[in-house]
Coordinates of C-alpha atoms and ligand atoms in Angstrom, one line a residue:
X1 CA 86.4 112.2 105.3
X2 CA 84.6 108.7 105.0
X3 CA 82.0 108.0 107.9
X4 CA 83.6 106.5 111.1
X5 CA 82.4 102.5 111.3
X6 CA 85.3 100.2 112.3
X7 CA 88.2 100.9 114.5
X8 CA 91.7 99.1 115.3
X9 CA 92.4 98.6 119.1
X10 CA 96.6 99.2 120.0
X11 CA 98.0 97.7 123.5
X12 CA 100.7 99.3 125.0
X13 CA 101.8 98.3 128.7
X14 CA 98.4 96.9 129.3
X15 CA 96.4 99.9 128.3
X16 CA 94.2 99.6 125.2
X17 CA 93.6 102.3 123.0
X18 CA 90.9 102.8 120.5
X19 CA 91.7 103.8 116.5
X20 CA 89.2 104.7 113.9
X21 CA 89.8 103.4 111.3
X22 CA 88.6 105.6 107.8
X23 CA 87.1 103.4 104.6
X24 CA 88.2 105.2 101.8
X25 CA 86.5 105.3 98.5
X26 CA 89.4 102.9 97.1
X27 CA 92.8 101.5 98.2
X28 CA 93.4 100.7 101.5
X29 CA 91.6 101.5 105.2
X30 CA 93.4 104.2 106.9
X31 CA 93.9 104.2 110.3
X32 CA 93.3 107.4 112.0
X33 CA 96.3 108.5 114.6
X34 CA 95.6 112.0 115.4
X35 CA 94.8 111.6 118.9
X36 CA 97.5 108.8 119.6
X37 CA 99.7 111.2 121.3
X38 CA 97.3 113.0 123.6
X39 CA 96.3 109.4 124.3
X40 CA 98.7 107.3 124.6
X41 CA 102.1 109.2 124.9
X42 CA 103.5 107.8 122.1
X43 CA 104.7 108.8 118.4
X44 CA 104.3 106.6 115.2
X45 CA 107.8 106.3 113.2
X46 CA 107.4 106.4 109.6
X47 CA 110.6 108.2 107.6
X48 CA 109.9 108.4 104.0
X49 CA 105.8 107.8 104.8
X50 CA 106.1 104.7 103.2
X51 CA 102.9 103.5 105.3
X52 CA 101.4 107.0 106.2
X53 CA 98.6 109.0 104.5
X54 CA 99.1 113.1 105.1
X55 CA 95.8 114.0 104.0
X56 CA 92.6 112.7 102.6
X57 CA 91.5 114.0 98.7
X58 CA 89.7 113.6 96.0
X59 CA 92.0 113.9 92.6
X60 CA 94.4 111.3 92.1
X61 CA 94.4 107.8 93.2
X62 CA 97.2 105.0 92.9
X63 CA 96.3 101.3 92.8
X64 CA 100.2 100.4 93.0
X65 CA 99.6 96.9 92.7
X66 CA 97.0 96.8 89.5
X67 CA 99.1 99.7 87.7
X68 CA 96.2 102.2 87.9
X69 CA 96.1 105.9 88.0
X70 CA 93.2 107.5 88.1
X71 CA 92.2 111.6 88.1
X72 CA 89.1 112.5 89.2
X73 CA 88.4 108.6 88.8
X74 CA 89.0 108.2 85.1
X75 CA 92.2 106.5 83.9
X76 CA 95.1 108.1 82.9
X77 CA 95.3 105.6 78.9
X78 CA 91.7 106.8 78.7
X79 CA 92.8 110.9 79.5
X80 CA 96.2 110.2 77.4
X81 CA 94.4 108.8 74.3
X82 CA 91.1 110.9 74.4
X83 CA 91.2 114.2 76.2
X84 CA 94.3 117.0 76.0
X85 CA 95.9 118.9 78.5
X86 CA 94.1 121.9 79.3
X87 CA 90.8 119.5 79.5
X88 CA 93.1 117.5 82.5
X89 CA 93.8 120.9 84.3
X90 CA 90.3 121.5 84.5
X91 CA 89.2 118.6 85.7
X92 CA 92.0 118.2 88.5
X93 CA 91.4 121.8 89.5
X94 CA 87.3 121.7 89.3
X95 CA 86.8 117.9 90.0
X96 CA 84.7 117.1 86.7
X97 CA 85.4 117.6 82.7
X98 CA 84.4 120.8 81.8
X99 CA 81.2 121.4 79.0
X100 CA 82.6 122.8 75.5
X101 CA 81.8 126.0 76.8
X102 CA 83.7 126.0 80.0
X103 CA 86.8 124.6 78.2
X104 CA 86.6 127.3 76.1
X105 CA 86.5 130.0 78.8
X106 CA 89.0 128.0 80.5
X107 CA 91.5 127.9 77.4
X108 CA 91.0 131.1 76.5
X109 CA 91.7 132.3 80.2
X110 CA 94.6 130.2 80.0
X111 CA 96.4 131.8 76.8
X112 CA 95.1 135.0 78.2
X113 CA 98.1 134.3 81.0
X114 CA 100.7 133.6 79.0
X115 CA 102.9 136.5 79.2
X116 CA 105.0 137.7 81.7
X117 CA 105.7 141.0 83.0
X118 CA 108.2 142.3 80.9
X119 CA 110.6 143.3 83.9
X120 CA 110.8 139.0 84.6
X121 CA 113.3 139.2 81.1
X122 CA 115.5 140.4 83.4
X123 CA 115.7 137.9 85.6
X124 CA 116.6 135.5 83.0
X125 CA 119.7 138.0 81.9
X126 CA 121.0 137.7 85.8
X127 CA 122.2 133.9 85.6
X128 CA 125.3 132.3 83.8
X129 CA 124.1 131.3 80.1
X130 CA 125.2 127.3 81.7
X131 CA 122.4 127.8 84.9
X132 CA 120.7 124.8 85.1
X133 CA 117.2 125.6 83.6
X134 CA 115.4 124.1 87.1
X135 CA 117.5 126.6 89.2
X136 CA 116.5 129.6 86.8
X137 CA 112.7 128.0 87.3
X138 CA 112.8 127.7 91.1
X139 CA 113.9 131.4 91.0
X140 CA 111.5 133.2 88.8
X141 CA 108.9 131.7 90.0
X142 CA 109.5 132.5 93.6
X143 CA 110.0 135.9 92.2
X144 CA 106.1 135.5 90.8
X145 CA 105.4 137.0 94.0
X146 CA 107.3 139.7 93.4
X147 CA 105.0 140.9 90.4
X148 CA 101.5 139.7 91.2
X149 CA 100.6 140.9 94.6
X150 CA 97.2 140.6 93.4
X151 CA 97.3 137.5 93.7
X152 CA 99.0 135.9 96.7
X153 CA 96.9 136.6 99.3
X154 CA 95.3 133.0 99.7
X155 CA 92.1 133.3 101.9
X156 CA 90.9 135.1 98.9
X157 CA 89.5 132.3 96.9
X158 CA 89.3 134.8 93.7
X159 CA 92.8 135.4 94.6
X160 CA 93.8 131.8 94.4
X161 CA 91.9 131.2 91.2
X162 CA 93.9 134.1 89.4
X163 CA 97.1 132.8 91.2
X164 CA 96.5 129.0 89.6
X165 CA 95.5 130.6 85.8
X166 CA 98.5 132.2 86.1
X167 CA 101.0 129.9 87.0
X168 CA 99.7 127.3 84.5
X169 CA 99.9 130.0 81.9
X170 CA 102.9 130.9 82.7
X171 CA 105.1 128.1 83.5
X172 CA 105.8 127.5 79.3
X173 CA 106.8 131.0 78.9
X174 CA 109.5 130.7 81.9
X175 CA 110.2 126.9 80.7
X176 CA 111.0 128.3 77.0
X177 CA 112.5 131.4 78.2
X178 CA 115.2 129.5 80.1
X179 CA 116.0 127.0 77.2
X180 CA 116.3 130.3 75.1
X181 CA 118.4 131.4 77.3
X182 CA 120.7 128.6 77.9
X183 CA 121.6 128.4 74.0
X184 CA 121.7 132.5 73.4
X185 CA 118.9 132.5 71.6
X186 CA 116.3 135.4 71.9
X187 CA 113.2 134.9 73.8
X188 CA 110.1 134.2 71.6
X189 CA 106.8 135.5 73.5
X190 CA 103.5 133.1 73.1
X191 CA 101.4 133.1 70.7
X192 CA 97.7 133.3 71.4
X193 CA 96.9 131.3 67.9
X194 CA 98.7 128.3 69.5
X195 CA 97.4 125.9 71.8
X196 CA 99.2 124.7 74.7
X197 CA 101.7 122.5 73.2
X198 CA 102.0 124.2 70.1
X199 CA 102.8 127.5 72.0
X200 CA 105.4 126.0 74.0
X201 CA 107.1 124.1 70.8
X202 CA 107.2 127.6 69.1
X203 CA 108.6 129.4 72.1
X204 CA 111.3 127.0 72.8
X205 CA 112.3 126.0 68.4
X206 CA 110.9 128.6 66.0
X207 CA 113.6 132.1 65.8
X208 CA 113.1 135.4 64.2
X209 CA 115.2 134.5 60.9
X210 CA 112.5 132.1 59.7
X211 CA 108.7 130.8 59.9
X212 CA 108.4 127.7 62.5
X213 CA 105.5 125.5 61.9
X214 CA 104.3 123.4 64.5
X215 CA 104.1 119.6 63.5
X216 CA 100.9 118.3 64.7
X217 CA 102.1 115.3 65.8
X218 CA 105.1 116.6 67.7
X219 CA 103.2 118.8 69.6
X220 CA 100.6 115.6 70.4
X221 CA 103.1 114.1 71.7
X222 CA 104.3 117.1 73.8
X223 CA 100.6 117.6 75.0
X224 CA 100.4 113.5 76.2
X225 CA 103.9 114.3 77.8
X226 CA 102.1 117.1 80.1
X227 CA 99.0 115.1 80.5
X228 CA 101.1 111.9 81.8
X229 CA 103.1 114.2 84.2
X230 CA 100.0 116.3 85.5
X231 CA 99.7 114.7 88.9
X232 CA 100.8 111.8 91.2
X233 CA 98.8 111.7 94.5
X234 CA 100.7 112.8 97.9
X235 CA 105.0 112.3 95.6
X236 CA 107.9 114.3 96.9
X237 CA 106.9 117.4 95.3
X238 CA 103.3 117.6 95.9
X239 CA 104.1 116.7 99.9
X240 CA 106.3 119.5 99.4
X241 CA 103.9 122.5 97.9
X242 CA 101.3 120.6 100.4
X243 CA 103.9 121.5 103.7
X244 CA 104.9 125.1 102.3
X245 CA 101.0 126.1 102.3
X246 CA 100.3 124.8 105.4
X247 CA 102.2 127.4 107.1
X248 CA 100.6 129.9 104.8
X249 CA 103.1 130.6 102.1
X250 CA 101.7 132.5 98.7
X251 CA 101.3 130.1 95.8
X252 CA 104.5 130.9 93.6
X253 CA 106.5 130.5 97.1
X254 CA 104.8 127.0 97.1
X255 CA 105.3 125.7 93.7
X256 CA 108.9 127.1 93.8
X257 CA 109.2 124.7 96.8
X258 CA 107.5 122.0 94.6
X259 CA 109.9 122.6 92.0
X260 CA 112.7 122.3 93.9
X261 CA 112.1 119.0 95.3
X262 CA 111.3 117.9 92.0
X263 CA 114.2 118.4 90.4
X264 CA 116.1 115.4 92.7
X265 CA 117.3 112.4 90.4
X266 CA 115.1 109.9 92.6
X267 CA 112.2 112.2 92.1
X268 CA 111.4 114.5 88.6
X269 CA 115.0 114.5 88.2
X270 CA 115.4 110.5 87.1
X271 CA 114.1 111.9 83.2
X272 CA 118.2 113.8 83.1
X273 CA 119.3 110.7 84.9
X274 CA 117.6 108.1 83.3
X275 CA 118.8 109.3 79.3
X276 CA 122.5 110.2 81.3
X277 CA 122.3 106.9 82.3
X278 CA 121.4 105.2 78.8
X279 CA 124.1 107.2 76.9
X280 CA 126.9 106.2 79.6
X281 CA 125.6 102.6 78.7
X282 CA 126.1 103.6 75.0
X283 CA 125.4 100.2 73.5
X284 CA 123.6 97.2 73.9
X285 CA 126.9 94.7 74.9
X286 CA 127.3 96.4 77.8
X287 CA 123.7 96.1 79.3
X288 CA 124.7 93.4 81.2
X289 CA 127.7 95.2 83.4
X290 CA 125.0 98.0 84.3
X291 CA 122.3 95.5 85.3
X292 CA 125.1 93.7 87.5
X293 CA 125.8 96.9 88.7
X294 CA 122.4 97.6 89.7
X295 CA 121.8 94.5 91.6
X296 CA 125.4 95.3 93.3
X297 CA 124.9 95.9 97.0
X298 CA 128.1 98.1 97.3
X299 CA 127.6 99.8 94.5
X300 CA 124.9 102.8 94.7
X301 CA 124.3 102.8 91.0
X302 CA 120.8 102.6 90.4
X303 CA 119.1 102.0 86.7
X304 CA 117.0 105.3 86.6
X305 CA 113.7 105.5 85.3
X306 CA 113.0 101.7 87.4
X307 CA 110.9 101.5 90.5
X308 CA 108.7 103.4 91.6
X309 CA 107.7 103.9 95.8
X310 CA 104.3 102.9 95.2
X311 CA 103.6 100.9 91.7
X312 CA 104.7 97.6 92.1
X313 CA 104.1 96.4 88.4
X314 CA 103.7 98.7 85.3
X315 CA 104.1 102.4 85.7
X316 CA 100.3 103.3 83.5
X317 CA 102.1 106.3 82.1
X318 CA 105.1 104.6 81.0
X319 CA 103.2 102.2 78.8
X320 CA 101.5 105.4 76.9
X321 CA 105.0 107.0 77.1
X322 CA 106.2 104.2 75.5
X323 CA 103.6 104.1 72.7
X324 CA 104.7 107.7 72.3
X325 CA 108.3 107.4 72.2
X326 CA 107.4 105.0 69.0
X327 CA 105.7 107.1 67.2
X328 CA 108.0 110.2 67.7
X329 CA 110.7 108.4 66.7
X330 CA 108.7 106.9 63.7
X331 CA 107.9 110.6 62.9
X332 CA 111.6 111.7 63.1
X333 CA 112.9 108.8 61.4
X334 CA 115.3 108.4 64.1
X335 CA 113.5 104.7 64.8
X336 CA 116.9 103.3 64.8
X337 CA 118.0 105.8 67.5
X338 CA 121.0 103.9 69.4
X339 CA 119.7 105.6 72.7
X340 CA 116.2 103.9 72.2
X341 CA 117.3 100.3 71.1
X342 CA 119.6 100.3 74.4
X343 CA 116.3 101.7 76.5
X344 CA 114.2 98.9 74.6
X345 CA 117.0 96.4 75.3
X346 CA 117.7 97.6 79.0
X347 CA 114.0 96.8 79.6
X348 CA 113.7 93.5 78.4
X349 CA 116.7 92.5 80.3
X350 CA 115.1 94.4 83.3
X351 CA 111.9 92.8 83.1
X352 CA 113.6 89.5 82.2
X353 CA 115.8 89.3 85.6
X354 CA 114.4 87.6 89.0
X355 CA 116.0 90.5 90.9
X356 CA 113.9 93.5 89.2
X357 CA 110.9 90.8 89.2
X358 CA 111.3 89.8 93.1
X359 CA 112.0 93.7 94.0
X360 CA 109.0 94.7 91.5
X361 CA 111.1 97.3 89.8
X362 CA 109.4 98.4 86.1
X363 CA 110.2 101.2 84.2
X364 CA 108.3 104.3 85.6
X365 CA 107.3 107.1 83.7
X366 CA 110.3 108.6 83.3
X367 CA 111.7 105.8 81.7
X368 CA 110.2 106.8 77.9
X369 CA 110.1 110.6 78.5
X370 CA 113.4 111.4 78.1
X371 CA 114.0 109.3 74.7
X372 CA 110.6 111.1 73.6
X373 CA 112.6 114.6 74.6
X374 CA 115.7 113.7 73.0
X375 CA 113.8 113.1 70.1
X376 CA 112.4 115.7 69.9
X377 CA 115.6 118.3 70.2
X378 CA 115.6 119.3 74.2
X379 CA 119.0 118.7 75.8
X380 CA 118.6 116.6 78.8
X381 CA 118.7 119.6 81.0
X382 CA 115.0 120.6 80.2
X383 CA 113.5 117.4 80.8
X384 CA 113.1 118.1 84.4
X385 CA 111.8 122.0 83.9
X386 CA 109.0 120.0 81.2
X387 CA 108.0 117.8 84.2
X388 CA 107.8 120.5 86.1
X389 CA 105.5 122.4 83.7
X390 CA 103.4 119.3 83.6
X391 CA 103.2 119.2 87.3
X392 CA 102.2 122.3 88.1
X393 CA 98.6 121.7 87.6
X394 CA 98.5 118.7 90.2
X395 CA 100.5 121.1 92.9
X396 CA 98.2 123.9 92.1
X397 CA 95.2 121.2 92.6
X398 CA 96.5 119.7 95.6
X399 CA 97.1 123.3 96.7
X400 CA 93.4 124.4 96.7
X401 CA 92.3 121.1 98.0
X402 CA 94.4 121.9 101.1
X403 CA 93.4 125.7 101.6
X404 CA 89.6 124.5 100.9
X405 CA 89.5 122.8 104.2
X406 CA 88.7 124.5 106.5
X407 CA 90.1 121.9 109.6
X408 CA 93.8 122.2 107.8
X409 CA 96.8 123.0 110.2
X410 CA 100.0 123.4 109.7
X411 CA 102.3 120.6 109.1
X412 CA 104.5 119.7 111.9
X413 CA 105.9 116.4 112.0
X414 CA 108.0 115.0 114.7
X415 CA 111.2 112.6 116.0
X416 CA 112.2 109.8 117.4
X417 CA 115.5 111.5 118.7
X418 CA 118.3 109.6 119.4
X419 CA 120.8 112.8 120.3
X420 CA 122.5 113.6 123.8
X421 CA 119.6 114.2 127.0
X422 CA 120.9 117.8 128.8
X423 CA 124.1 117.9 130.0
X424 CA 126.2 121.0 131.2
X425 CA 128.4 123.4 129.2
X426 CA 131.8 123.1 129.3
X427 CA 134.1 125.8 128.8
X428 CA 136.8 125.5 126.7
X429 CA 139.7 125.6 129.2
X430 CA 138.2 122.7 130.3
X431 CA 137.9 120.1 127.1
Ligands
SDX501 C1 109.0 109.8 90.0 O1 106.2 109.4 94.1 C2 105.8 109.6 92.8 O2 104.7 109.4 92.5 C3 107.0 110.0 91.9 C4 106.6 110.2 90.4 C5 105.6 111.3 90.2 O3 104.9 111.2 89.2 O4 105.5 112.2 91.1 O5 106.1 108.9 90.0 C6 107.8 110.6 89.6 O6 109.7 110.3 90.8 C7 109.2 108.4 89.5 C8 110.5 107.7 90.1 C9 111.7 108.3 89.4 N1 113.0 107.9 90.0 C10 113.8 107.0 89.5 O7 113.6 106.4 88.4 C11 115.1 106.8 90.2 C12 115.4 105.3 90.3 N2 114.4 104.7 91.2 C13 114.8 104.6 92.6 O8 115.6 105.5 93.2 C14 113.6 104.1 93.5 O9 113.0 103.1 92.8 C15 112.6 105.2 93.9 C16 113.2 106.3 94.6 C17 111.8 105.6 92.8 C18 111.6 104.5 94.9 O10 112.4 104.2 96.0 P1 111.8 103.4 97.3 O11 110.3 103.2 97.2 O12 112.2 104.2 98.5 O13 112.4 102.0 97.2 P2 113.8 101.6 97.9 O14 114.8 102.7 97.6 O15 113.5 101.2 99.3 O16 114.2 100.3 97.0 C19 113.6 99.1 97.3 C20 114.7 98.1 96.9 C21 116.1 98.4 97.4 O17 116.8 97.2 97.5 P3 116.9 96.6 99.0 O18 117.6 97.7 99.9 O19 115.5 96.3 99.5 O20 117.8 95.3 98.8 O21 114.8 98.1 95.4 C22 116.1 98.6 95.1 C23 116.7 99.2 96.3 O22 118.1 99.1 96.2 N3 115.9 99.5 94.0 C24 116.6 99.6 92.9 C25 116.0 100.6 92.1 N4 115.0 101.2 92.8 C26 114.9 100.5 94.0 N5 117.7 98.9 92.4 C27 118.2 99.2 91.2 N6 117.7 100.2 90.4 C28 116.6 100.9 90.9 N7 116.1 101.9 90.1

């Protein structure tokens, strides 16, 4: 925590109240409420913590307003164009880029994890071949529990360590599996003479009857996809994993908790929503009725993929997901995709209109990622499991940052109720 130098004073009913107030290292001062109540009585208000910070950290800042992400301070175009997706994991999990030699170790401790105890096939087996891939992921990777007691014990820091290789490891393999599964195809294990990408490309495309090779520039592409998705600061999801450890939960408990709040369409879900959207618009003439429809008061449509809680101008990651999506599509020769000219068509109209411009609503990162998806041959229901691959590195981060302080409580927020004050029971003869 920044050293204590300024404070804000609060008035209520005559009595003053002193408020220290924290200088962080960037964005804005914080003002520290932790004693208000004891104090003063009172409760803040603050549904959907639009103006409320639930921790202090170290790995991801947002400058909303400049469009800048930054992980472990450097910039996400920098990490995109230059570094790969194992390198990011390491440095959101250990806080600087690794040497050649620890990335090594790390990689090779990574691939080392792939695999899954064979009794997990069955879990797959146990849903309907038409399960939504995010509910088969929420499952098995609660059940993680269920198979690696040696790791869930989390004062153990060696403990949490194995927990985190693991769950990055392993979160491809149960990704894949359930696209296997969803299209009858049989499960392909990884591959330890794949990287990252490549392995996940293989386990989800290539099938017994035939060599698959991985294209190099498809599975670049994938491996910026995970790299642009790999953490957000204090979102939905991270809150999420964040409030499911407080209380002490094991780590595949708290990502499955991450994973389900990710999978909501104004959260990791707005990838499925966003290409839904874009083929229910179908061409570019009709642009226009959805943007009317978006600005509509009464009507709840949304465009998906715009807006964002806390970047009020560019989304970073959706101007590298946009280079992307050209260059997939380029590769594919599916330049001409119908899908992408109404994305590219949507946006300018988007960008173009005073109500997106006065309400600062730009295409977020899942704007591009599910073209780039499409593209690539996933159906629209594993665009949300892929995020939530990607993400699983920032939860497990955020995750260890949490248990590693030592002055962490439980999460307990509370109400400004508006509900009946005590009153007598009636019985039933007599209502
Ligand atoms: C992700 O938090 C993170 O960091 C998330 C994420 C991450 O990496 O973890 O970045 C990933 O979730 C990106 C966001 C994906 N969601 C979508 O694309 C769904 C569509 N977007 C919206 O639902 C919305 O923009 C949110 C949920 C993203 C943000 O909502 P806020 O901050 O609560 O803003 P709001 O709902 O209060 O909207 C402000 C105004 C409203 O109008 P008024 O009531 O003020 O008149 O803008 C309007 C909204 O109606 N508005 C939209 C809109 N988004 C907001 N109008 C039309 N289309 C939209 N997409």
């Amino acid at each position: 925590m920044a050293e204590e130098n300024k404070s804000a004073t609060l008035t209520i009913d005559g009595q003053s109240y002193e408020l220290p107030l924290h200088s962080p290292t960037a964005g804005p001062d914080v003002l520290d409420i932790r004693k208000l109540y004891a104090q003063a009585g009172v409760f803040t208000y603050d549904p959907g913590f639009t103006s409320t910070a639930s921790c202090d950290s170290t790995i991801t800042f947002i400058d909303g307003v400049k469009g800048e992400l930054l992980h472990r301070g450097y910039p996400i175009d920098q990490l995109a164009g230059k570094s790969h997706y194992l390198e990011v994991c390491y440095l959101l999990l250990y806080g600087a880029l690794p040497t050649a030699a620890e990335l090594e170790t790390f990689e090779s401790t990574i691939t080392r994890h792939t695999m899954i105890h064979e009794q997990m096939y069955n879990f797959f087996r146990g849903f309907r071949r038409d399960a939504h891939p995010m509910a088969i992921m929420v499952g098995v990777v609660g059940a993680m529990a269920a198979f690696y007691h040696d790791s869930t014990d989390i004062s153990d820091p060696v403990q949490r360590e194995i927990a985190s290789h693991r769950l990055i490891a392993k979160m491809p393999t149960i990704a894949a599996n359930a696209y296997k599964y969803s299209i009858g195809q049989p499960f392909v294990y990884p591959r330890n003479d794949l990287d990252y990408a490549g392995n996940f490309l293989n386990m989800c495309f290539s099938v017994p009857a035939e060599e698959y090779q991985v294209d190099p520039i498809l599975s670049r592409a994938m491996d910026r996809i995970f790299t642009l998705h790999a953490d957000h600061e204090q979102n939905a999801s991270t809150s999420t994993v964040r409030l499911a450890s407080s209380s002490g939960a094991n780590p595949f408990a708290c990502i499955a908790a991450g994973i389900a709040c990710l999978w909501g369409p104004a959260h990791g879900g707005a990838n499925q929503a966003c290409l839904e959207m874009l083929k229910e618009i179908g061409s570019v003439d009709r642009i226009p009725e959805f943007i009317a429809r978006a600005k509509d008061k009464d009507d709840p449509f949304r465009l998906m993929g715009f807006g964002h809680r806390v970047y009020k101008n560019f989304d970073p990651r959706a101007t590298v997901m946009k280079q992307s999506a050209d260059e997939v599509l380029d590769l594919l020769g599916v330049e001409n995709n119908p899908i992408l000219a109404v994305a590219k068509e949507l946006e300018q109209a988007a960008l173009n209109d005073p109500y997106f411009a006065e309400k600062k609503l730009f295409p977020n990162v899942d704007f591009y990622s599910g073209v780039i998806l499409e593209a690539m041959g996933f159906p629209t229901s594993m665009f949300t499991p892929i995020f939530a691959l990607s993400r699983t590195v920032g939860w497990i981060s955020q995750w260890k940052e949490q248990l590693s302080d030592p002055a962490h409580k439980i999460g307990r927020p509370r109400q400004l109720y508006l509900g009946e004050t005590e009153r007598d029971y009636v019985d039933i003869e007599n209502r």
